[in-house]
Amino acid sequence: MFKNIIVTGGAGFIGSNFVHYVVNNHPEVHLTVLDKLTYAGNKANLAGLPEDRVKLVVGDICDKGLVDSLVKDADAVVHYAAESHNDNSLIDPTPFIQTNIVGTSVLINACRKYNVRFHHISTDEVYGDLPLREDLPGHGEGKGEKFTPDSPYRPSSPYSSSKASSDLLVRAWVRSFGLRATISNCSNNYGPYQHIEKFIPRQITNILSGIRPKLYGTGKNVRDWIHTNDHSRAVWTILTKGKIGETYLIGADGEKNNKEVLEMILEMMGQPKDAYDHVKDRPGHDLRYAIDATKLRTELGWKPEFTDFKTGLKHTIDWYTEHRDWWESQKAAVEAKYAKQGQ
Ligand SMILES: NC(=O)c1ccc[n+]([C@@H]2O[C@H](COP(=O)([O-])OP(=O)(O)OC[C@H]3O[C@@H](n4cnc5c(N)ncnc54)[C@H](O)[C@@H]3O)[C@@H](O)[C@H]2O)c1
């Protein structure tokens, strides 16, 4: 039904995985990737894809003229483009406001003008954080102890508050202007093509580079991990079967604390479990995220394929091991930036 889809941020981590997913599974679809190629975007993430099916337009989602000229010929926009790294938002929030809020407003105005279907990619971080399971009666198995689409917005960082703002704009454009939009809030992704500034690839590439991995604080912070391929399938499901105006939470019941994940990586890479350093914690570091994806599972029939985190992690370790040329040239600069912050 959708033949021409614009994927914003399609040269980044999750966006490029979505592009690969669509190319491999939906042969009737042509994709236009609109990406500014910031430090986080990489043309190499789209290498080898058929040129007659995927076109890369290097440009800014805040550029009204460019966005207008692309959206008028599209059937749908799937919006991944964002400044996405919490730690960067604590150093300089400005690009987060510009891309995540202003950029989203440019896209939804164009989609409204041409009545184009819009899917907004967001994060569970808009809901703030949850108490650790050990601090909850019944260890967190009760109602209200995971995020649901009805959870209140309580973002903690400049990153999550800019994403929360963009979600609210989309909701208002649906209600006020009849924008044909859906929203998904997903938990932490892992998999190939993730920038090495992020937690899992940073640890893997540290070990591959002979640098000791770094753990923020005590490492008790819990993330609800999902393989990025499962995220892509969920987004396609929502785009094609989701109800206009609805918000769907995407998660794969993958709660693990950072210490557990780091120790698993060390073990799987043949290192002693304690071969890492504790570093200064992130200010305002969210304690725990957990997603209740019942609505997506029951109403739209999606379920994750990567249900064993260890298997997904093994694939991810193998990918970074086999693709040193993809990340090696950035490693020194990324670690120098962290070192400046004592991390
Ligand atoms: N990484 C996660 O675990 C996670 C979880 C849930 C939701 N999300 C959301 O998914 C989306 C993608 O995240 P990611 O981890 O792939 O991020 P990423 O940083 O790897 O990629 C972002 C992409 O957007 C592009 N971009 C940035 N500013 C732009 C602009 N002004 N115009 C055009 N392109 C621009 C970058 O060049 C890059 O290719 C984001 O909206 C993020 O909030 C991420």
mmCIF file of C-alpha atoms and ligand atoms in Angstrom:
data_model
loop_
_atom_site.group_PDB
_atom_site.id
_atom_site.type_symbol
_atom_site.label_atom_id
_atom_site.label_comp_id
_atom_site.label_asym_id
_atom_site.label_seq_id
_atom_site.Cartn_x
_atom_site.Cartn_y
_atom_site.Cartn_z
ATOM 1 C CA MET A 1 0.000 0.000 0.000
ATOM 2 C CA PHE A 2 2.895 2.412 0.649
ATOM 3 C CA LYS A 3 5.116 2.530 -2.441
ATOM 4 C CA ASN A 4 7.222 5.632 -1.713
ATOM 5 C CA ILE A 5 8.396 6.061 1.845
ATOM 6 C CA ILE A 6 10.686 8.751 3.236
ATOM 7 C CA VAL A 7 12.871 7.517 6.084
ATOM 8 C CA THR A 8 14.380 10.423 8.001
ATOM 9 C CA GLY A 9 17.594 9.567 9.823
ATOM 10 C CA GLY A 10 17.887 6.449 7.645
ATOM 11 C CA ALA A 11 21.702 6.594 7.710
ATOM 12 C CA GLY A 12 21.780 6.325 11.512
ATOM 13 C CA PHE A 13 21.639 3.196 13.662
ATOM 14 C CA ILE A 14 17.956 2.260 13.906
ATOM 15 C CA GLY A 15 16.877 4.043 10.716
ATOM 16 C CA SER A 16 19.408 2.175 8.559
ATOM 17 C CA ASN A 17 18.361 -1.141 10.090
ATOM 18 C CA PHE A 18 14.769 -0.260 9.117
ATOM 19 C CA VAL A 19 15.905 0.532 5.553
ATOM 20 C CA HIS A 20 17.624 -2.882 5.305
ATOM 21 C CA TYR A 21 14.528 -4.541 6.744
ATOM 22 C CA VAL A 22 12.178 -2.950 4.192
ATOM 23 C CA VAL A 23 14.505 -3.643 1.249
ATOM 24 C CA ASN A 24 14.749 -7.306 2.280
ATOM 25 C CA ASN A 25 11.081 -7.866 3.072
ATOM 26 C CA HIS A 26 8.940 -5.510 0.989
ATOM 27 C CA PRO A 27 10.131 -5.563 -2.633
ATOM 28 C CA GLU A 28 7.389 -3.199 -3.837
ATOM 29 C CA VAL A 29 8.631 -0.266 -1.723
ATOM 30 C CA HIS A 30 10.962 2.562 -2.800
ATOM 31 C CA LEU A 31 12.726 4.427 0.013
ATOM 32 C CA THR A 32 14.075 7.960 0.138
ATOM 33 C CA VAL A 33 16.456 8.428 3.037
ATOM 34 C CA LEU A 34 16.602 12.049 4.224
ATOM 35 C CA ASP A 35 19.636 12.377 6.463
ATOM 36 C CA LYS A 36 21.906 15.260 7.395
ATOM 37 C CA LEU A 37 24.821 12.867 7.964
ATOM 38 C CA THR A 38 25.747 14.341 11.320
ATOM 39 C CA TYR A 39 28.556 12.627 13.267
ATOM 40 C CA ALA A 40 25.986 9.840 13.936
ATOM 41 C CA GLY A 41 24.962 9.294 10.318
ATOM 42 C CA ASN A 42 27.064 7.139 8.032
ATOM 43 C CA LYS A 43 26.633 6.486 4.302
ATOM 44 C CA ALA A 44 28.343 3.139 4.829
ATOM 45 C CA ASN A 45 25.234 1.967 6.725
ATOM 46 C CA LEU A 46 23.426 1.909 3.376
ATOM 47 C CA ALA A 47 26.257 0.409 1.327
ATOM 48 C CA GLY A 48 25.283 -2.417 -1.000
ATOM 49 C CA LEU A 49 21.575 -1.577 -1.098
ATOM 50 C CA PRO A 50 20.034 -1.421 -4.596
ATOM 51 C CA GLU A 51 20.190 2.118 -6.000
ATOM 52 C CA ASP A 52 16.851 1.748 -7.764
ATOM 53 C CA ARG A 53 15.156 1.082 -4.416
ATOM 54 C CA VAL A 54 16.997 3.371 -1.984
ATOM 55 C CA LYS A 55 17.891 6.997 -2.664
ATOM 56 C CA LEU A 56 19.927 9.015 -0.162
ATOM 57 C CA VAL A 57 19.166 12.729 0.044
ATOM 58 C CA VAL A 58 21.694 14.500 2.245
ATOM 59 C CA GLY A 59 19.797 17.306 3.943
ATOM 60 C CA ASP A 60 18.287 18.705 7.106
ATOM 61 C CA ILE A 61 14.746 17.928 8.295
ATOM 62 C CA CYS A 62 14.589 21.585 9.404
ATOM 63 C CA ASP A 63 14.918 22.696 5.733
ATOM 64 C CA LYS A 64 11.286 23.510 4.869
ATOM 65 C CA GLY A 65 11.816 23.818 1.113
ATOM 66 C CA LEU A 66 13.641 20.496 0.848
ATOM 67 C CA VAL A 67 11.144 18.686 3.086
ATOM 68 C CA ASP A 68 8.206 20.087 1.110
ATOM 69 C CA SER A 69 9.696 18.989 -2.218
ATOM 70 C CA LEU A 70 10.220 15.426 -0.957
ATOM 71 C CA VAL A 71 7.000 14.965 1.018
ATOM 72 C CA LYS A 72 4.739 16.019 -1.838
ATOM 73 C CA ASP A 73 5.670 12.873 -3.791
ATOM 74 C CA ALA A 74 5.649 10.454 -0.843
ATOM 75 C CA ASP A 75 2.997 8.069 0.534
ATOM 76 C CA ALA A 76 4.461 7.987 4.037
ATOM 77 C CA VAL A 77 7.189 9.421 6.255
ATOM 78 C CA VAL A 78 8.843 7.292 8.946
ATOM 79 C CA HIS A 79 10.653 9.724 11.185
ATOM 80 C CA TYR A 80 13.830 8.462 12.897
ATOM 81 C CA ALA A 81 16.072 11.539 12.528
ATOM 82 C CA ALA A 82 17.118 12.933 15.888
ATOM 83 C CA GLU A 83 19.958 13.934 18.083
ATOM 84 C CA SER A 84 19.903 10.760 20.148
ATOM 85 C CA HIS A 85 22.669 10.701 22.755
ATOM 86 C CA ASN A 86 21.752 11.677 26.319
ATOM 87 C CA ASP A 87 25.349 12.467 27.282
ATOM 88 C CA ASN A 88 25.683 14.953 24.387
ATOM 89 C CA SER A 89 22.425 16.643 25.411
ATOM 90 C CA LEU A 90 23.947 17.328 28.833
ATOM 91 C CA ILE A 91 26.885 19.144 27.209
ATOM 92 C CA ASP A 92 24.870 21.169 24.649
ATOM 93 C CA PRO A 93 21.079 20.822 24.385
ATOM 94 C CA THR A 94 20.766 23.257 21.431
ATOM 95 C CA PRO A 95 20.878 20.778 18.513
ATOM 96 C CA PHE A 96 18.394 18.576 20.382
ATOM 97 C CA ILE A 97 15.843 21.381 20.479
ATOM 98 C CA GLN A 98 16.485 22.230 16.828
ATOM 99 C CA THR A 99 16.376 18.756 15.267
ATOM 100 C CA ASN A 100 14.047 16.930 17.626
ATOM 101 C CA ILE A 101 11.441 19.649 18.108
ATOM 102 C CA VAL A 102 11.757 22.135 15.226
ATOM 103 C CA GLY A 103 12.630 19.375 12.719
ATOM 104 C CA THR A 104 9.592 17.324 13.707
ATOM 105 C CA SER A 105 7.349 20.376 13.329
ATOM 106 C CA VAL A 106 8.652 20.939 9.778
ATOM 107 C CA LEU A 107 7.894 17.328 8.850
ATOM 108 C CA ILE A 108 4.379 17.247 10.287
ATOM 109 C CA ASN A 109 3.494 20.557 8.644
ATOM 110 C CA ALA A 110 4.506 19.121 5.263
ATOM 111 C CA CYS A 111 2.628 15.852 5.916
ATOM 112 C CA ARG A 112 -0.433 17.833 6.897
ATOM 113 C CA LYS A 113 -0.205 19.934 3.707
ATOM 114 C CA TYR A 114 -0.020 16.880 1.415
ATOM 115 C CA ASN A 115 -2.103 14.522 3.601
ATOM 116 C CA VAL A 116 0.812 12.088 3.878
ATOM 117 C CA ARG A 117 0.850 9.269 6.468
ATOM 118 C CA PHE A 118 3.368 9.989 9.262
ATOM 119 C CA HIS A 119 4.950 7.607 11.749
ATOM 120 C CA HIS A 120 6.875 9.145 14.614
ATOM 121 C CA ILE A 121 9.681 7.163 16.259
ATOM 122 C CA SER A 122 10.075 7.958 19.926
ATOM 123 C CA THR A 123 11.565 6.530 23.064
ATOM 124 C CA ASP A 124 10.419 5.131 26.412
ATOM 125 C CA GLU A 125 12.638 7.807 28.014
ATOM 126 C CA VAL A 126 9.762 10.316 27.666
ATOM 127 C CA TYR A 127 8.195 8.540 30.668
ATOM 128 C CA GLY A 128 11.139 9.242 32.964
ATOM 129 C CA ASP A 129 12.214 6.282 35.052
ATOM 130 C CA LEU A 130 10.796 3.575 37.303
ATOM 131 C CA PRO A 131 11.968 2.312 40.702
ATOM 132 C CA LEU A 132 14.236 -0.737 40.671
ATOM 133 C CA ARG A 133 12.339 -4.022 41.000
ATOM 134 C CA GLU A 134 14.053 -4.830 44.317
ATOM 135 C CA ASP A 135 12.601 -1.621 45.761
ATOM 136 C CA LEU A 136 9.027 -2.528 44.751
ATOM 137 C CA PRO A 137 6.520 -4.711 46.632
ATOM 138 C CA GLY A 138 6.215 -8.042 44.750
ATOM 139 C CA HIS A 139 9.440 -7.177 42.859
ATOM 140 C CA GLY A 140 7.688 -5.158 40.181
ATOM 141 C CA GLU A 141 5.279 -7.773 38.875
ATOM 142 C CA GLY A 142 2.241 -5.620 39.713
ATOM 143 C CA LYS A 143 0.260 -3.199 37.563
ATOM 144 C CA GLY A 144 1.756 0.235 36.968
ATOM 145 C CA GLU A 145 5.302 -1.029 37.312
ATOM 146 C CA LYS A 146 6.104 -0.911 33.618
ATOM 147 C CA PHE A 147 5.458 1.924 31.162
ATOM 148 C CA THR A 148 2.151 1.779 29.281
ATOM 149 C CA PRO A 149 0.705 4.209 26.713
ATOM 150 C CA ASP A 150 -1.121 5.866 29.635
ATOM 151 C CA SER A 151 1.990 6.539 31.727
ATOM 152 C CA PRO A 152 2.530 10.229 32.485
ATOM 153 C CA TYR A 153 5.303 12.087 30.639
ATOM 154 C CA ARG A 154 8.170 12.793 33.076
ATOM 155 C CA PRO A 155 11.311 13.247 30.927
ATOM 156 C CA SER A 156 14.581 13.720 32.833
ATOM 157 C CA SER A 157 17.158 14.974 30.319
ATOM 158 C CA PRO A 158 17.349 17.539 27.511
ATOM 159 C CA TYR A 159 17.269 14.560 25.095
ATOM 160 C CA SER A 160 14.158 12.918 26.532
ATOM 161 C CA SER A 161 12.342 16.219 27.023
ATOM 162 C CA SER A 162 12.966 17.171 23.383
ATOM 163 C CA LYS A 163 11.571 13.781 22.290
ATOM 164 C CA ALA A 164 8.587 14.250 24.624
ATOM 165 C CA SER A 165 7.953 17.670 23.058
ATOM 166 C CA SER A 166 7.978 16.169 19.576
ATOM 167 C CA ASP A 167 5.489 13.457 20.630
ATOM 168 C CA LEU A 168 3.142 16.138 21.949
ATOM 169 C CA LEU A 169 3.364 18.105 18.699
ATOM 170 C CA VAL A 170 2.414 14.990 16.716
ATOM 171 C CA ARG A 171 -0.550 14.292 19.019
ATOM 172 C CA ALA A 172 -1.772 17.873 18.688
ATOM 173 C CA TRP A 173 -1.431 17.801 14.872
ATOM 174 C CA VAL A 174 -3.576 14.644 14.792
ATOM 175 C CA ARG A 175 -6.254 16.215 16.925
ATOM 176 C CA SER A 176 -6.208 19.759 15.507
ATOM 177 C CA PHE A 177 -5.413 19.130 11.844
ATOM 178 C CA GLY A 178 -6.331 15.492 11.184
ATOM 179 C CA LEU A 179 -2.703 14.486 10.584
ATOM 180 C CA ARG A 180 -2.673 10.754 9.745
ATOM 181 C CA ALA A 181 -0.062 9.821 12.314
ATOM 182 C CA THR A 182 0.934 7.109 14.754
ATOM 183 C CA ILE A 183 3.639 7.189 17.444
ATOM 184 C CA SER A 184 5.827 4.427 18.839
ATOM 185 C CA ASN A 185 7.919 4.615 21.997
ATOM 186 C CA CYS A 186 10.580 1.940 22.037
ATOM 187 C CA SER A 187 13.013 0.732 24.672
ATOM 188 C CA ASN A 188 16.822 0.572 24.265
ATOM 189 C CA ASN A 189 17.944 -0.976 20.974
ATOM 190 C CA TYR A 190 21.053 -3.020 20.288
ATOM 191 C CA GLY A 191 22.447 -4.532 17.102
ATOM 192 C CA PRO A 192 24.685 -3.671 14.122
ATOM 193 C CA TYR A 193 25.451 -0.093 12.953
ATOM 194 C CA GLN A 194 25.053 1.493 16.420
ATOM 195 C CA HIS A 195 27.444 4.383 17.025
ATOM 196 C CA ILE A 196 30.325 3.390 19.318
ATOM 197 C CA GLU A 197 29.515 6.202 21.751
ATOM 198 C CA LYS A 198 26.541 4.116 22.971
ATOM 199 C CA PHE A 199 26.762 1.654 25.875
ATOM 200 C CA ILE A 200 26.934 -1.796 24.228
ATOM 201 C CA PRO A 201 29.143 -0.941 21.197
ATOM 202 C CA ARG A 202 31.398 1.167 23.403
ATOM 203 C CA GLN A 203 32.129 -1.798 25.672
ATOM 204 C CA ILE A 204 32.616 -4.239 22.782
ATOM 205 C CA THR A 205 34.951 -1.916 20.875
ATOM 206 C CA ASN A 206 36.866 -1.080 24.060
ATOM 207 C CA ILE A 207 37.641 -4.773 24.539
ATOM 208 C CA LEU A 208 38.546 -5.155 20.846
ATOM 209 C CA SER A 209 40.873 -2.129 21.181
ATOM 210 C CA GLY A 210 42.561 -3.304 24.393
ATOM 211 C CA ILE A 211 40.907 -0.528 26.472
ATOM 212 C CA ARG A 212 39.257 -1.437 29.789
ATOM 213 C CA PRO A 213 35.439 -1.108 29.597
ATOM 214 C CA LYS A 214 33.814 1.643 31.669
ATOM 215 C CA LEU A 215 30.745 1.343 33.868
ATOM 216 C CA TYR A 216 28.799 4.427 35.018
ATOM 217 C CA GLY A 217 28.333 4.473 38.826
ATOM 218 C CA THR A 218 27.400 1.098 40.335
ATOM 219 C CA GLY A 219 25.839 -0.151 37.089
ATOM 220 C CA LYS A 220 22.483 -0.940 38.720
ATOM 221 C CA ASN A 221 20.551 1.105 36.131
ATOM 222 C CA VAL A 222 18.178 -1.175 34.218
ATOM 223 C CA ARG A 223 17.458 -0.946 30.482
ATOM 224 C CA ASP A 224 14.829 -3.004 28.625
ATOM 225 C CA TRP A 225 16.845 -4.263 25.632
ATOM 226 C CA ILE A 226 15.330 -5.019 22.241
ATOM 227 C CA HIS A 227 17.128 -6.136 19.080
ATOM 228 C CA THR A 228 16.835 -3.473 16.423
ATOM 229 C CA ASN A 229 15.397 -5.993 13.883
ATOM 230 C CA ASP A 230 12.431 -6.536 16.201
ATOM 231 C CA HIS A 231 12.003 -2.754 16.393
ATOM 232 C CA SER A 232 11.975 -2.538 12.565
ATOM 233 C CA ARG A 233 9.285 -5.232 12.285
ATOM 234 C CA ALA A 234 7.218 -3.468 14.932
ATOM 235 C CA VAL A 235 7.436 -0.127 13.097
ATOM 236 C CA TRP A 236 6.379 -1.756 9.819
ATOM 237 C CA THR A 237 3.442 -3.399 11.634
ATOM 238 C CA ILE A 238 2.320 -0.070 13.117
ATOM 239 C CA LEU A 239 2.776 1.785 9.828
ATOM 240 C CA THR A 240 0.630 -0.693 7.937
ATOM 241 C CA LYS A 241 -1.878 -1.873 10.577
ATOM 242 C CA GLY A 242 -1.807 0.756 13.348
ATOM 243 C CA LYS A 243 -4.790 2.952 14.140
ATOM 244 C CA ILE A 244 -4.374 6.653 13.331
ATOM 245 C CA GLY A 245 -3.845 8.763 16.449
ATOM 246 C CA GLU A 246 -2.636 5.825 18.548
ATOM 247 C CA THR A 247 0.589 5.408 20.500
ATOM 248 C CA TYR A 248 2.196 1.950 20.677
ATOM 249 C CA LEU A 249 4.943 0.920 23.090
ATOM 250 C CA ILE A 250 7.600 -1.407 21.674
ATOM 251 C CA GLY A 251 9.588 -3.655 23.999
ATOM 252 C CA ALA A 252 10.741 -7.260 24.211
ATOM 253 C CA ASP A 253 10.816 -7.943 27.989
ATOM 254 C CA GLY A 254 14.602 -7.588 27.993
ATOM 255 C CA GLU A 255 15.283 -5.953 31.376
ATOM 256 C CA LYS A 256 18.955 -6.155 32.391
ATOM 257 C CA ASN A 257 21.098 -3.854 34.473
ATOM 258 C CA ASN A 258 24.210 -2.296 32.938
ATOM 259 C CA LYS A 259 26.551 -4.298 35.174
ATOM 260 C CA GLU A 260 24.962 -7.600 34.067
ATOM 261 C CA VAL A 261 25.238 -6.598 30.395
ATOM 262 C CA LEU A 262 28.881 -5.560 30.746
ATOM 263 C CA GLU A 263 29.775 -8.769 32.575
ATOM 264 C CA MET A 264 28.019 -10.817 29.875
ATOM 265 C CA ILE A 265 29.991 -9.028 27.145
ATOM 266 C CA LEU A 266 33.273 -9.603 28.996
ATOM 267 C CA GLU A 267 32.518 -13.313 29.479
ATOM 268 C CA MET A 268 31.403 -13.800 25.877
ATOM 269 C CA MET A 269 34.598 -12.099 24.682
ATOM 270 C CA GLY A 270 36.802 -14.349 26.826
ATOM 271 C CA GLN A 271 37.720 -11.737 29.469
ATOM 272 C CA PRO A 272 37.533 -11.925 33.297
ATOM 273 C CA LYS A 273 34.093 -10.722 34.481
ATOM 274 C CA ASP A 274 35.623 -7.937 36.591
ATOM 275 C CA ALA A 275 38.003 -6.494 33.964
ATOM 276 C CA TYR A 276 36.392 -3.041 33.902
ATOM 277 C CA ASP A 277 36.582 0.354 35.644
ATOM 278 C CA HIS A 278 33.832 2.225 37.469
ATOM 279 C CA VAL A 279 33.556 5.829 36.260
ATOM 280 C CA LYS A 280 31.564 8.901 37.269
ATOM 281 C CA ASP A 281 27.808 8.424 36.837
ATOM 282 C CA ARG A 282 25.733 10.421 34.305
ATOM 283 C CA PRO A 283 23.966 13.326 36.069
ATOM 284 C CA GLY A 284 20.239 12.584 36.474
ATOM 285 C CA HIS A 285 20.833 9.000 35.244
ATOM 286 C CA ASP A 286 17.442 7.251 34.885
ATOM 287 C CA LEU A 287 17.204 4.213 37.147
ATOM 288 C CA ARG A 288 15.010 1.747 35.306
ATOM 289 C CA TYR A 289 12.991 1.508 32.092
ATOM 290 C CA ALA A 290 10.500 -1.289 31.405
ATOM 291 C CA ILE A 291 7.926 -1.537 28.641
ATOM 292 C CA ASP A 292 4.524 -3.178 28.654
ATOM 293 C CA ALA A 293 3.992 -3.949 24.942
ATOM 294 C CA THR A 294 0.625 -5.711 25.425
ATOM 295 C CA LYS A 295 -1.238 -3.299 23.133
ATOM 296 C CA LEU A 296 1.130 -3.898 20.207
ATOM 297 C CA ARG A 297 1.107 -7.660 20.790
ATOM 298 C CA THR A 298 -2.653 -8.106 21.206
ATOM 299 C CA GLU A 299 -4.072 -5.457 18.848
ATOM 300 C CA LEU A 300 -1.546 -5.734 16.006
ATOM 301 C CA GLY A 301 -0.172 -9.267 16.541
ATOM 302 C CA TRP A 302 3.533 -8.316 16.746
ATOM 303 C CA LYS A 303 5.967 -10.353 18.821
ATOM 304 C CA PRO A 304 9.754 -10.214 19.084
ATOM 305 C CA GLU A 305 11.932 -12.830 17.349
ATOM 306 C CA PHE A 306 15.070 -12.157 19.432
ATOM 307 C CA THR A 307 13.763 -13.445 22.766
ATOM 308 C CA ASP A 308 17.177 -14.629 23.955
ATOM 309 C CA PHE A 309 19.327 -11.566 24.741
ATOM 310 C CA LYS A 310 22.525 -13.635 24.775
ATOM 311 C CA THR A 311 21.997 -14.786 21.176
ATOM 312 C CA GLY A 312 21.334 -11.234 19.981
ATOM 313 C CA LEU A 313 24.346 -9.974 21.916
ATOM 314 C CA LYS A 314 26.563 -12.673 20.363
ATOM 315 C CA HIS A 315 25.479 -11.530 16.842
ATOM 316 C CA THR A 316 26.251 -7.940 17.825
ATOM 317 C CA ILE A 317 29.717 -8.798 19.205
ATOM 318 C CA ASP A 318 30.445 -10.769 15.997
ATOM 319 C CA TRP A 319 29.324 -7.815 13.844
ATOM 320 C CA TYR A 320 31.679 -5.316 15.560
ATOM 321 C CA THR A 321 34.492 -7.889 15.479
ATOM 322 C CA GLU A 322 34.036 -8.393 11.731
ATOM 323 C CA HIS A 323 33.514 -4.692 10.901
ATOM 324 C CA ARG A 324 36.521 -2.986 12.489
ATOM 325 C CA ASP A 325 36.825 -0.745 9.414
ATOM 326 C CA TRP A 326 33.336 0.634 10.180
ATOM 327 C CA TRP A 327 34.267 1.944 13.657
ATOM 328 C CA GLU A 328 38.041 1.947 14.194
ATOM 329 C CA SER A 329 38.750 5.432 12.797
ATOM 330 C CA GLN A 330 36.301 7.024 15.288
ATOM 331 C CA LYS A 331 37.418 5.178 18.406
ATOM 332 C CA ALA A 332 40.165 7.508 19.633
ATOM 333 C CA ALA A 333 37.998 10.650 19.307
ATOM 334 C CA VAL A 334 35.018 9.057 21.093
ATOM 335 C CA GLU A 335 37.172 7.906 24.020
ATOM 336 C CA ALA A 336 38.938 11.292 24.223
ATOM 337 C CA LYS A 337 35.541 13.006 24.556
ATOM 338 C CA TYR A 338 34.506 10.644 27.369
ATOM 339 C CA ALA A 339 37.901 11.041 29.083
ATOM 340 C CA LYS A 340 37.365 14.821 29.224
ATOM 341 C CA GLN A 341 34.215 14.163 31.283
ATOM 342 C CA GLY A 342 35.968 11.639 33.523
ATOM 343 C CA GLN A 343 34.012 8.785 31.905
HETATM 344 N N1 LIG B 1 18.929 4.096 20.233
HETATM 345 C C1 LIG B 1 17.910 3.666 20.954
HETATM 346 O O1 LIG B 1 18.059 2.750 21.757
HETATM 347 C C2 LIG B 1 16.532 4.266 20.762
HETATM 348 C C3 LIG B 1 15.446 3.740 21.495
HETATM 349 C C4 LIG B 1 14.182 4.258 21.271
HETATM 350 C C5 LIG B 1 13.982 5.255 20.354
HETATM 351 N N2 LIG B 1 15.042 5.773 19.671
HETATM 352 C C6 LIG B 1 14.783 6.824 18.659
HETATM 353 O O2 LIG B 1 15.086 6.262 17.387
HETATM 354 C C7 LIG B 1 15.555 7.266 16.505
HETATM 355 C C8 LIG B 1 16.903 6.864 15.908
HETATM 356 O O3 LIG B 1 17.829 6.643 16.966
HETATM 357 P P1 LIG B 1 19.298 6.108 16.657
HETATM 358 O O4 LIG B 1 19.814 5.485 17.890
HETATM 359 O O5 LIG B 1 19.291 5.350 15.404
HETATM 360 O O6 LIG B 1 20.062 7.491 16.431
HETATM 361 P P2 LIG B 1 21.394 7.842 15.633
HETATM 362 O O7 LIG B 1 21.983 8.985 16.377
HETATM 363 O O8 LIG B 1 22.208 6.614 15.395
HETATM 364 O O9 LIG B 1 20.883 8.328 14.209
HETATM 365 C C9 LIG B 1 20.236 9.556 13.998
HETATM 366 C C10 LIG B 1 20.294 9.875 12.509
HETATM 367 O O10 LIG B 1 19.583 11.118 12.306
HETATM 368 C C11 LIG B 1 20.369 11.937 11.467
HETATM 369 N N3 LIG B 1 20.053 13.352 11.753
HETATM 370 C C12 LIG B 1 20.314 14.032 12.899
HETATM 371 N N4 LIG B 1 19.884 15.292 12.799
HETATM 372 C C13 LIG B 1 19.323 15.418 11.572
HETATM 373 C C14 LIG B 1 18.665 16.475 10.889
HETATM 374 N N5 LIG B 1 18.534 17.691 11.455
HETATM 375 N N6 LIG B 1 18.183 16.245 9.652
HETATM 376 C C15 LIG B 1 18.329 15.026 9.056
HETATM 377 N N7 LIG B 1 18.942 13.992 9.658
HETATM 378 C C16 LIG B 1 19.416 14.172 10.911
HETATM 379 C C17 LIG B 1 21.819 11.592 11.780
HETATM 380 O O11 LIG B 1 22.695 11.957 10.727
HETATM 381 C C18 LIG B 1 21.710 10.080 11.986
HETATM 382 O O12 LIG B 1 21.869 9.401 10.753
HETATM 383 C C19 LIG B 1 15.620 8.552 17.334
HETATM 384 O O13 LIG B 1 14.454 9.297 17.067
HETATM 385 C C20 LIG B 1 15.639 8.064 18.774
HETATM 386 O O14 LIG B 1 15.056 9.009 19.625
HETATM 387 C C21 LIG B 1 16.324 5.316 19.861
#
